[in-house]
Amino acid sequence: MKKTLILTTALCGMAFAAAAEEVNLLSWGGAYGNSHVEAYAKPFTAETGIAVNVADADNPATPIKAMVEAGNVTSDVASVEYADAVRLCDEGLLEDIDASILTATDDGMAATEDFIEGGVTDCFVATDVYSMVEVYDDSKFPDAKPTGPADFFDLEKFPGKRTMRKGAKFNLEFALMADGVPAAEVYDVLATPEGVDRAFAKLDSIKNDVIWWEAGAQPPQLLADGEVTMAYAFNGRIFDAVMKDGKPFKIVWDGQIYEMEGWVIPKGAPNMEEALKFIAFSTAPANQARAAEFISYGPPRKSAAALVGNIEGTEEPMGPHLPTTEANMGNALGSNLDFWVDHDSELNERFNAWLAG
Amino acid sequence: MAVPLDPHAATVTEASGVPLTTADGQPLKKALARASRKARWRAFLLVAPLLAFVVVTFVIPIGQMLHRSAHNDGFSAHMPQISAWFAETGAGTEPDESAFAALAADLQASAEERTIGIVGTRINYELSGTRSLFTSTGRKVRSGIEPPYREALLAINKDWGNPDLWTAMRNASTPYTDSFYLASLDRKRDAAGDIVQVSENRRVYVMLFLRTLWLSALITALTFLLGFPIAHLLAVLPMRKSNLLMILVLLPFWTSLLVRTTSWMVLLQQQGVVNDLLVWMGVIDNAGRLQMIYNRLGTVIAMTHILLPFMILPLYSVMRTINPSYVRAARSLGATSWTAFRRIYFPQTLPGLGAGALLVFILAVGYYITPALVGGSSGQLISNMIAEHMTGTLNWSMAAALAAILLGGVLILYWVYDRLVGIDNLKLG
């Protein structure tokens, strides 16, 4: 009896010791989550021996408030969109991240200068630039091809259903651009009540033919099923479907809306030290370039852009597929952080009412 | 002469008026009361662990959640001085310099403690678009603000003079509020404190409540129409065959709910099995494929399928106990088979029907996974809005208010049902 007791206590002690060396990562799942696993988690574990436990969520920002308020924080590092990170930071739900832990470039330039504007804030470190783009199934349109936002709303010329993300963000700007508003003026128009009405009126024109997606993996699935002929989706997920499954989907870069996403640490995370090590490792230029080879999201560090090589497992360069490449930035719109932090709840409420009505 | 004891009498007294006593001289009434008290106490102790479990895991958490529906101290807890000013002055009072001074002091303190976001979010619930006003002003006053405070704040942002903003802040200055319940019924308080409806394009909750109740009633009726014949068949077949068919009824129960719902997607989608079959048979042409999913029809079909076993099983249990000789007797007395069914068989199944209908209705009213997956936009129910507020907008007070109203509505329906049918007339087997 005494032996069993000592043995079990010793084993428990070992278990505790082992549990200390780990990082709990909360990511998006699907192809994007996979890029985190391949480019960050596995090399990190190989280099430092710290285990990385990856969990998935449709949008990692939503569990963070519940976790912190409940006092039961199970994630150390979470991947969130830029606007969500600022909102959560303002509400005191995130830990501060000291910029000095970030890796400098090979030339010795400090990390804070290497990141693009806004890439490093009090509580946020950017990992990539992603983009919402218009996508169409090439096999469904043999003659004329869609070339811009207006074509998405043209059900006669390009018949078939559409799929869009369930939420006000991205959709309202896209609707305004389709209605003829130039990218530079979109947020000025959207800040007025008439502008919001105009955006909703444009969305109304296709409301009955839209299937609303919530998980990033849904649009390529709906396109593949033939349920929809055009989608408004994350560019990286479409890229993955094209590369891995050989689907005939084409991306229209005109009218893309790009935003940054990156790492945050929820307040009260159990493994702070390991979390900071992970962030420092994953935001090093070489590793960011590596992640870009798995999924077509652009690295937010200028030095990393040059290091991006070929698409993983192929001989084709990844460059042309990134949202940040010169050729794709023609009529691009950067998602306006200040606008969405203010109007997120109001416009989402209006969107939900419009959707259910 | 001794009066014979009537075993059904509540109290027993001698004809002469002297009360009966037990063998050891105690009055019989008291002895009986004491014995039954002991029995009741023992019974209560047996139930006590379960009662404690239910109270701790169910009543207390739900109670806390419902408390949130009326209690939100996001503003009042972090802005004490301006809340005190609101408490001292009546509704509609123009804010003076002391009010602005209190406001400035509170903004500064809140910005220091990083709670300004919570304050702004609370006011944003009342008056949209004001969150940034608080966070940006907080950032500016953090470094310091000089009197006269009114001019200073108005210089930072002229919205600080907006009377609607002061109304919203007054409404939020007490932790206990009815604004979430009002919002759940598409209402709000205007500047004078009267209750008015919100603008046309924001009215959604009352419509959703009605849609939820209507669709749940429809689904209950459909499960009854589909489940009654199946239950009858199971009840009249000999035991072995009946058990075999019962496995077919229970098999969906053992399959994951998500698998069942997504398999409906494969069947009902535009390029799905049912549409392909109809096109192949020539019933519809390729351009006219039926829209059976991502709308109300999809919700009704999938939920009827998922809730069918809950109607079949109580009906089956009750039907098994119905004696077939009653129907035979009715036929022998000249009743047609329809009359025998209507007047003899069906009334005997009512207890099972009541149990099944109650189960299906209450489950349907609260379901949110199936409408979320296959309902599209027109098949959304109130439960989807509750989930949206819990996990999307993170407005837990609103979610709690909606849930409380749903709970209240269901309890009222339950009471009506009890009045009409009687809960004691329920049988689950």
Short mmCIF file of N, CA, C and O in Angstrom, two decimals, chain B residues 202-269:
data_model
loop_
_atom_site.label_atom_id
_atom_site.label_comp_id
_atom_site.label_asym_id
_atom_site.label_seq_id
_atom_site.Cartn_x
_atom_site.Cartn_y
_atom_site.Cartn_z
N ARG B 202 -34.50 47.46 -37.08
CA ARG B 202 -33.85 46.74 -35.99
C ARG B 202 -34.82 45.81 -35.29
O ARG B 202 -34.45 45.13 -34.36
N ARG B 203 -36.09 45.80 -35.74
CA ARG B 203 -37.07 44.97 -35.03
C ARG B 203 -36.97 43.55 -35.51
O ARG B 203 -37.32 43.22 -36.63
N VAL B 204 -36.51 42.67 -34.66
CA VAL B 204 -36.33 41.30 -35.12
C VAL B 204 -36.76 40.27 -34.07
O VAL B 204 -37.19 39.17 -34.42
N TYR B 205 -36.70 40.62 -32.78
CA TYR B 205 -36.87 39.60 -31.75
C TYR B 205 -38.31 39.11 -31.61
O TYR B 205 -38.54 37.91 -31.49
N VAL B 206 -39.27 40.02 -31.63
CA VAL B 206 -40.67 39.58 -31.49
C VAL B 206 -41.02 38.66 -32.65
O VAL B 206 -41.64 37.60 -32.47
N MET B 207 -40.57 39.04 -33.85
CA MET B 207 -40.83 38.21 -35.03
C MET B 207 -40.20 36.83 -34.87
O MET B 207 -40.80 35.81 -35.21
N LEU B 208 -38.99 36.80 -34.32
CA LEU B 208 -38.32 35.52 -34.14
C LEU B 208 -39.01 34.66 -33.09
O LEU B 208 -39.13 33.45 -33.25
N PHE B 209 -39.49 35.29 -32.00
CA PHE B 209 -40.21 34.53 -30.99
C PHE B 209 -41.44 33.87 -31.61
O PHE B 209 -41.70 32.67 -31.42
N LEU B 210 -42.20 34.67 -32.38
CA LEU B 210 -43.41 34.12 -32.98
C LEU B 210 -43.07 33.03 -33.98
O LEU B 210 -43.74 31.99 -34.03
N ARG B 211 -41.99 33.25 -34.75
CA ARG B 211 -41.60 32.23 -35.73
C ARG B 211 -41.21 30.94 -35.01
O ARG B 211 -41.56 29.84 -35.45
N THR B 212 -40.48 31.07 -33.91
CA THR B 212 -40.06 29.89 -33.15
C THR B 212 -41.26 29.10 -32.66
O THR B 212 -41.33 27.88 -32.82
N LEU B 213 -42.24 29.83 -32.05
CA LEU B 213 -43.40 29.13 -31.52
C LEU B 213 -44.19 28.47 -32.64
O LEU B 213 -44.63 27.31 -32.51
N TRP B 214 -44.34 29.19 -33.74
CA TRP B 214 -45.13 28.64 -34.85
C TRP B 214 -44.46 27.41 -35.46
O TRP B 214 -45.09 26.37 -35.65
N LEU B 215 -43.14 27.49 -35.73
CA LEU B 215 -42.44 26.35 -36.32
C LEU B 215 -42.42 25.17 -35.36
O LEU B 215 -42.56 24.01 -35.77
N SER B 216 -42.26 25.44 -34.06
CA SER B 216 -42.25 24.33 -33.10
C SER B 216 -43.60 23.64 -33.07
O SER B 216 -43.68 22.40 -33.02
N ALA B 217 -44.69 24.43 -33.13
CA ALA B 217 -46.02 23.81 -33.16
C ALA B 217 -46.18 22.98 -34.43
O ALA B 217 -46.71 21.86 -34.39
N LEU B 218 -45.70 23.52 -35.56
CA LEU B 218 -45.79 22.80 -36.82
C LEU B 218 -45.02 21.49 -36.76
O LEU B 218 -45.50 20.43 -37.20
N ILE B 219 -43.81 21.55 -36.19
CA ILE B 219 -42.99 20.35 -36.09
C ILE B 219 -43.64 19.33 -35.18
O ILE B 219 -43.63 18.12 -35.45
N THR B 220 -44.28 19.80 -34.09
CA THR B 220 -44.97 18.88 -33.19
C THR B 220 -46.10 18.18 -33.94
O THR B 220 -46.27 16.95 -33.86
N ALA B 221 -46.86 18.95 -34.72
CA ALA B 221 -47.97 18.35 -35.47
C ALA B 221 -47.43 17.35 -36.49
O ALA B 221 -48.00 16.25 -36.65
N LEU B 222 -46.33 17.69 -37.17
CA LEU B 222 -45.78 16.77 -38.18
C LEU B 222 -45.26 15.49 -37.54
O LEU B 222 -45.47 14.39 -38.07
N THR B 223 -44.59 15.61 -36.39
CA THR B 223 -44.09 14.40 -35.74
C THR B 223 -45.25 13.53 -35.29
O THR B 223 -45.17 12.30 -35.33
N PHE B 224 -46.36 14.19 -34.91
CA PHE B 224 -47.52 13.39 -34.52
C PHE B 224 -48.08 12.64 -35.71
O PHE B 224 -48.32 11.43 -35.65
N LEU B 225 -48.24 13.36 -36.85
CA LEU B 225 -48.82 12.72 -38.03
C LEU B 225 -47.95 11.56 -38.52
O LEU B 225 -48.45 10.52 -38.93
N LEU B 226 -46.62 11.74 -38.45
CA LEU B 226 -45.73 10.69 -38.93
C LEU B 226 -45.54 9.60 -37.88
O LEU B 226 -45.38 8.42 -38.22
N GLY B 227 -45.55 9.99 -36.60
CA GLY B 227 -45.20 9.03 -35.55
C GLY B 227 -46.34 8.15 -35.11
O GLY B 227 -46.12 7.02 -34.67
N PHE B 228 -47.57 8.65 -35.20
CA PHE B 228 -48.71 7.88 -34.72
C PHE B 228 -48.85 6.54 -35.45
O PHE B 228 -48.95 5.48 -34.79
N PRO B 229 -48.84 6.53 -36.78
CA PRO B 229 -48.96 5.22 -37.45
C PRO B 229 -47.82 4.28 -37.11
O PRO B 229 -48.04 3.07 -36.94
N ILE B 230 -46.61 4.82 -37.01
CA ILE B 230 -45.46 3.96 -36.70
C ILE B 230 -45.62 3.35 -35.32
O ILE B 230 -45.40 2.14 -35.12
N ALA B 231 -46.02 4.19 -34.34
CA ALA B 231 -46.18 3.68 -32.98
C ALA B 231 -47.27 2.62 -32.94
O ALA B 231 -47.14 1.59 -32.26
N HIS B 232 -48.35 2.84 -33.68
CA HIS B 232 -49.45 1.88 -33.71
C HIS B 232 -48.97 0.56 -34.29
O HIS B 232 -49.26 -0.52 -33.75
N LEU B 233 -48.20 0.64 -35.38
CA LEU B 233 -47.68 -0.58 -35.99
C LEU B 233 -46.80 -1.34 -35.00
O LEU B 233 -46.93 -2.55 -34.82
N LEU B 234 -45.90 -0.61 -34.34
CA LEU B 234 -45.01 -1.24 -33.37
C LEU B 234 -45.81 -1.88 -32.24
O LEU B 234 -45.43 -2.92 -31.70
N ALA B 235 -46.94 -1.24 -31.85
CA ALA B 235 -47.69 -1.73 -30.70
C ALA B 235 -48.48 -2.98 -31.02
O ALA B 235 -48.70 -3.82 -30.14
N VAL B 236 -48.96 -3.12 -32.28
CA VAL B 236 -49.82 -4.28 -32.56
C VAL B 236 -49.04 -5.48 -33.09
O VAL B 236 -49.56 -6.59 -33.10
N LEU B 237 -47.82 -5.27 -33.55
CA LEU B 237 -47.05 -6.41 -34.03
C LEU B 237 -46.64 -7.30 -32.86
O LEU B 237 -46.50 -6.83 -31.75
N PRO B 238 -46.42 -8.59 -33.13
CA PRO B 238 -45.90 -9.45 -32.06
C PRO B 238 -44.52 -8.97 -31.62
O PRO B 238 -43.80 -8.33 -32.38
N MET B 239 -44.18 -9.33 -30.40
CA MET B 239 -43.02 -8.75 -29.71
C MET B 239 -41.75 -8.79 -30.53
O MET B 239 -40.99 -7.82 -30.61
N ARG B 240 -41.47 -9.93 -31.19
CA ARG B 240 -40.18 -10.08 -31.87
C ARG B 240 -40.04 -9.11 -33.03
O ARG B 240 -39.05 -8.40 -33.17
N LYS B 241 -41.06 -9.12 -33.90
CA LYS B 241 -41.02 -8.21 -35.06
C LYS B 241 -40.98 -6.76 -34.58
O LYS B 241 -40.28 -5.92 -35.14
N SER B 242 -41.75 -6.51 -33.53
CA SER B 242 -41.83 -5.15 -33.00
C SER B 242 -40.46 -4.70 -32.51
O SER B 242 -40.03 -3.56 -32.76
N ASN B 243 -39.75 -5.57 -31.81
CA ASN B 243 -38.42 -5.21 -31.32
C ASN B 243 -37.46 -4.92 -32.45
O ASN B 243 -36.65 -4.00 -32.39
N LEU B 244 -37.58 -5.73 -33.53
CA LEU B 244 -36.70 -5.52 -34.68
C LEU B 244 -36.93 -4.13 -35.28
O LEU B 244 -35.99 -3.39 -35.57
N LEU B 245 -38.20 -3.78 -35.45
CA LEU B 245 -38.51 -2.46 -36.01
C LEU B 245 -38.13 -1.36 -35.04
O LEU B 245 -37.73 -0.26 -35.45
N MET B 246 -38.22 -1.66 -33.75
CA MET B 246 -37.87 -0.65 -32.76
C MET B 246 -36.40 -0.25 -32.90
O MET B 246 -36.02 0.89 -32.69
N ILE B 247 -35.56 -1.22 -33.27
CA ILE B 247 -34.14 -0.90 -33.47
C ILE B 247 -33.99 0.15 -34.56
O ILE B 247 -33.18 1.07 -34.46
N LEU B 248 -34.81 0.02 -35.61
CA LEU B 248 -34.75 1.02 -36.68
C LEU B 248 -35.16 2.40 -36.20
O LEU B 248 -34.65 3.41 -36.68
N VAL B 249 -36.08 2.44 -35.25
CA VAL B 249 -36.48 3.75 -34.69
C VAL B 249 -35.36 4.32 -33.84
O VAL B 249 -35.08 5.51 -33.85
N LEU B 250 -34.68 3.45 -33.10
CA LEU B 250 -33.67 3.93 -32.15
C LEU B 250 -32.32 4.19 -32.81
O LEU B 250 -31.50 4.94 -32.28
N LEU B 251 -32.07 3.59 -33.96
CA LEU B 251 -30.76 3.73 -34.60
C LEU B 251 -30.37 5.19 -34.84
O LEU B 251 -29.23 5.58 -34.55
N PRO B 252 -31.27 6.03 -35.36
CA PRO B 252 -30.88 7.44 -35.52
C PRO B 252 -30.50 8.10 -34.20
O PRO B 252 -29.66 8.98 -34.17
N PHE B 253 -31.12 7.66 -33.13
CA PHE B 253 -30.80 8.20 -31.81
C PHE B 253 -29.33 8.01 -31.48
O PHE B 253 -28.71 8.84 -30.82
N TRP B 254 -28.78 6.88 -31.91
CA TRP B 254 -27.40 6.56 -31.56
C TRP B 254 -26.41 7.21 -32.51
O TRP B 254 -25.21 7.14 -32.29
N THR B 255 -26.91 7.80 -33.61
CA THR B 255 -26.01 8.48 -34.53
C THR B 255 -25.85 9.93 -34.07
O THR B 255 -26.78 10.52 -33.56
N SER B 256 -24.66 10.47 -34.29
CA SER B 256 -24.41 11.84 -33.86
C SER B 256 -25.37 12.81 -34.54
O SER B 256 -25.70 12.66 -35.70
N LEU B 257 -25.79 13.81 -33.78
CA LEU B 257 -26.73 14.80 -34.29
C LEU B 257 -26.16 15.54 -35.49
O LEU B 257 -26.86 15.81 -36.46
N LEU B 258 -24.87 15.86 -35.43
CA LEU B 258 -24.27 16.61 -36.53
C LEU B 258 -24.22 15.77 -37.79
O LEU B 258 -24.43 16.27 -38.90
N VAL B 259 -23.97 14.47 -37.64
CA VAL B 259 -23.93 13.60 -38.81
C VAL B 259 -25.30 13.55 -39.46
O VAL B 259 -25.43 13.64 -40.68
N ARG B 260 -26.35 13.47 -38.63
CA ARG B 260 -27.70 13.43 -39.18
C ARG B 260 -28.03 14.71 -39.91
O ARG B 260 -28.60 14.70 -41.00
N THR B 261 -27.66 15.83 -39.31
CA THR B 261 -27.98 17.12 -39.94
C THR B 261 -27.21 17.30 -41.23
O THR B 261 -27.78 17.73 -42.24
N THR B 262 -25.92 16.97 -41.25
CA THR B 262 -25.16 17.18 -42.48
C THR B 262 -25.58 16.18 -43.55
O THR B 262 -25.47 16.48 -44.76
N SER B 263 -26.09 15.01 -43.16
CA SER B 263 -26.56 14.09 -44.20
C SER B 263 -27.81 14.66 -44.88
O SER B 263 -28.04 14.41 -46.06
N TRP B 264 -28.59 15.46 -44.13
CA TRP B 264 -29.71 16.14 -44.78
C TRP B 264 -29.20 17.14 -45.82
O TRP B 264 -29.83 17.36 -46.86
N MET B 265 -28.05 17.75 -45.53
CA MET B 265 -27.48 18.67 -46.52
C MET B 265 -27.21 17.95 -47.82
O MET B 265 -27.52 18.44 -48.90
N VAL B 266 -26.63 16.75 -47.71
CA VAL B 266 -26.31 15.99 -48.92
C VAL B 266 -27.58 15.63 -49.68
O VAL B 266 -27.61 15.66 -50.91
N LEU B 267 -28.65 15.32 -48.94
CA LEU B 267 -29.88 14.91 -49.61
C LEU B 267 -30.61 16.08 -50.25
O LEU B 267 -31.13 15.97 -51.35
N LEU B 268 -30.67 17.20 -49.51
CA LEU B 268 -31.59 18.26 -49.92
C LEU B 268 -30.96 19.38 -50.73
O LEU B 268 -31.69 20.20 -51.27
N GLN B 269 -29.64 19.43 -50.83
CA GLN B 269 -29.07 20.60 -51.50
C GLN B 269 -29.40 20.58 -52.98
O GLN B 269 -29.83 19.57 -53.53
#
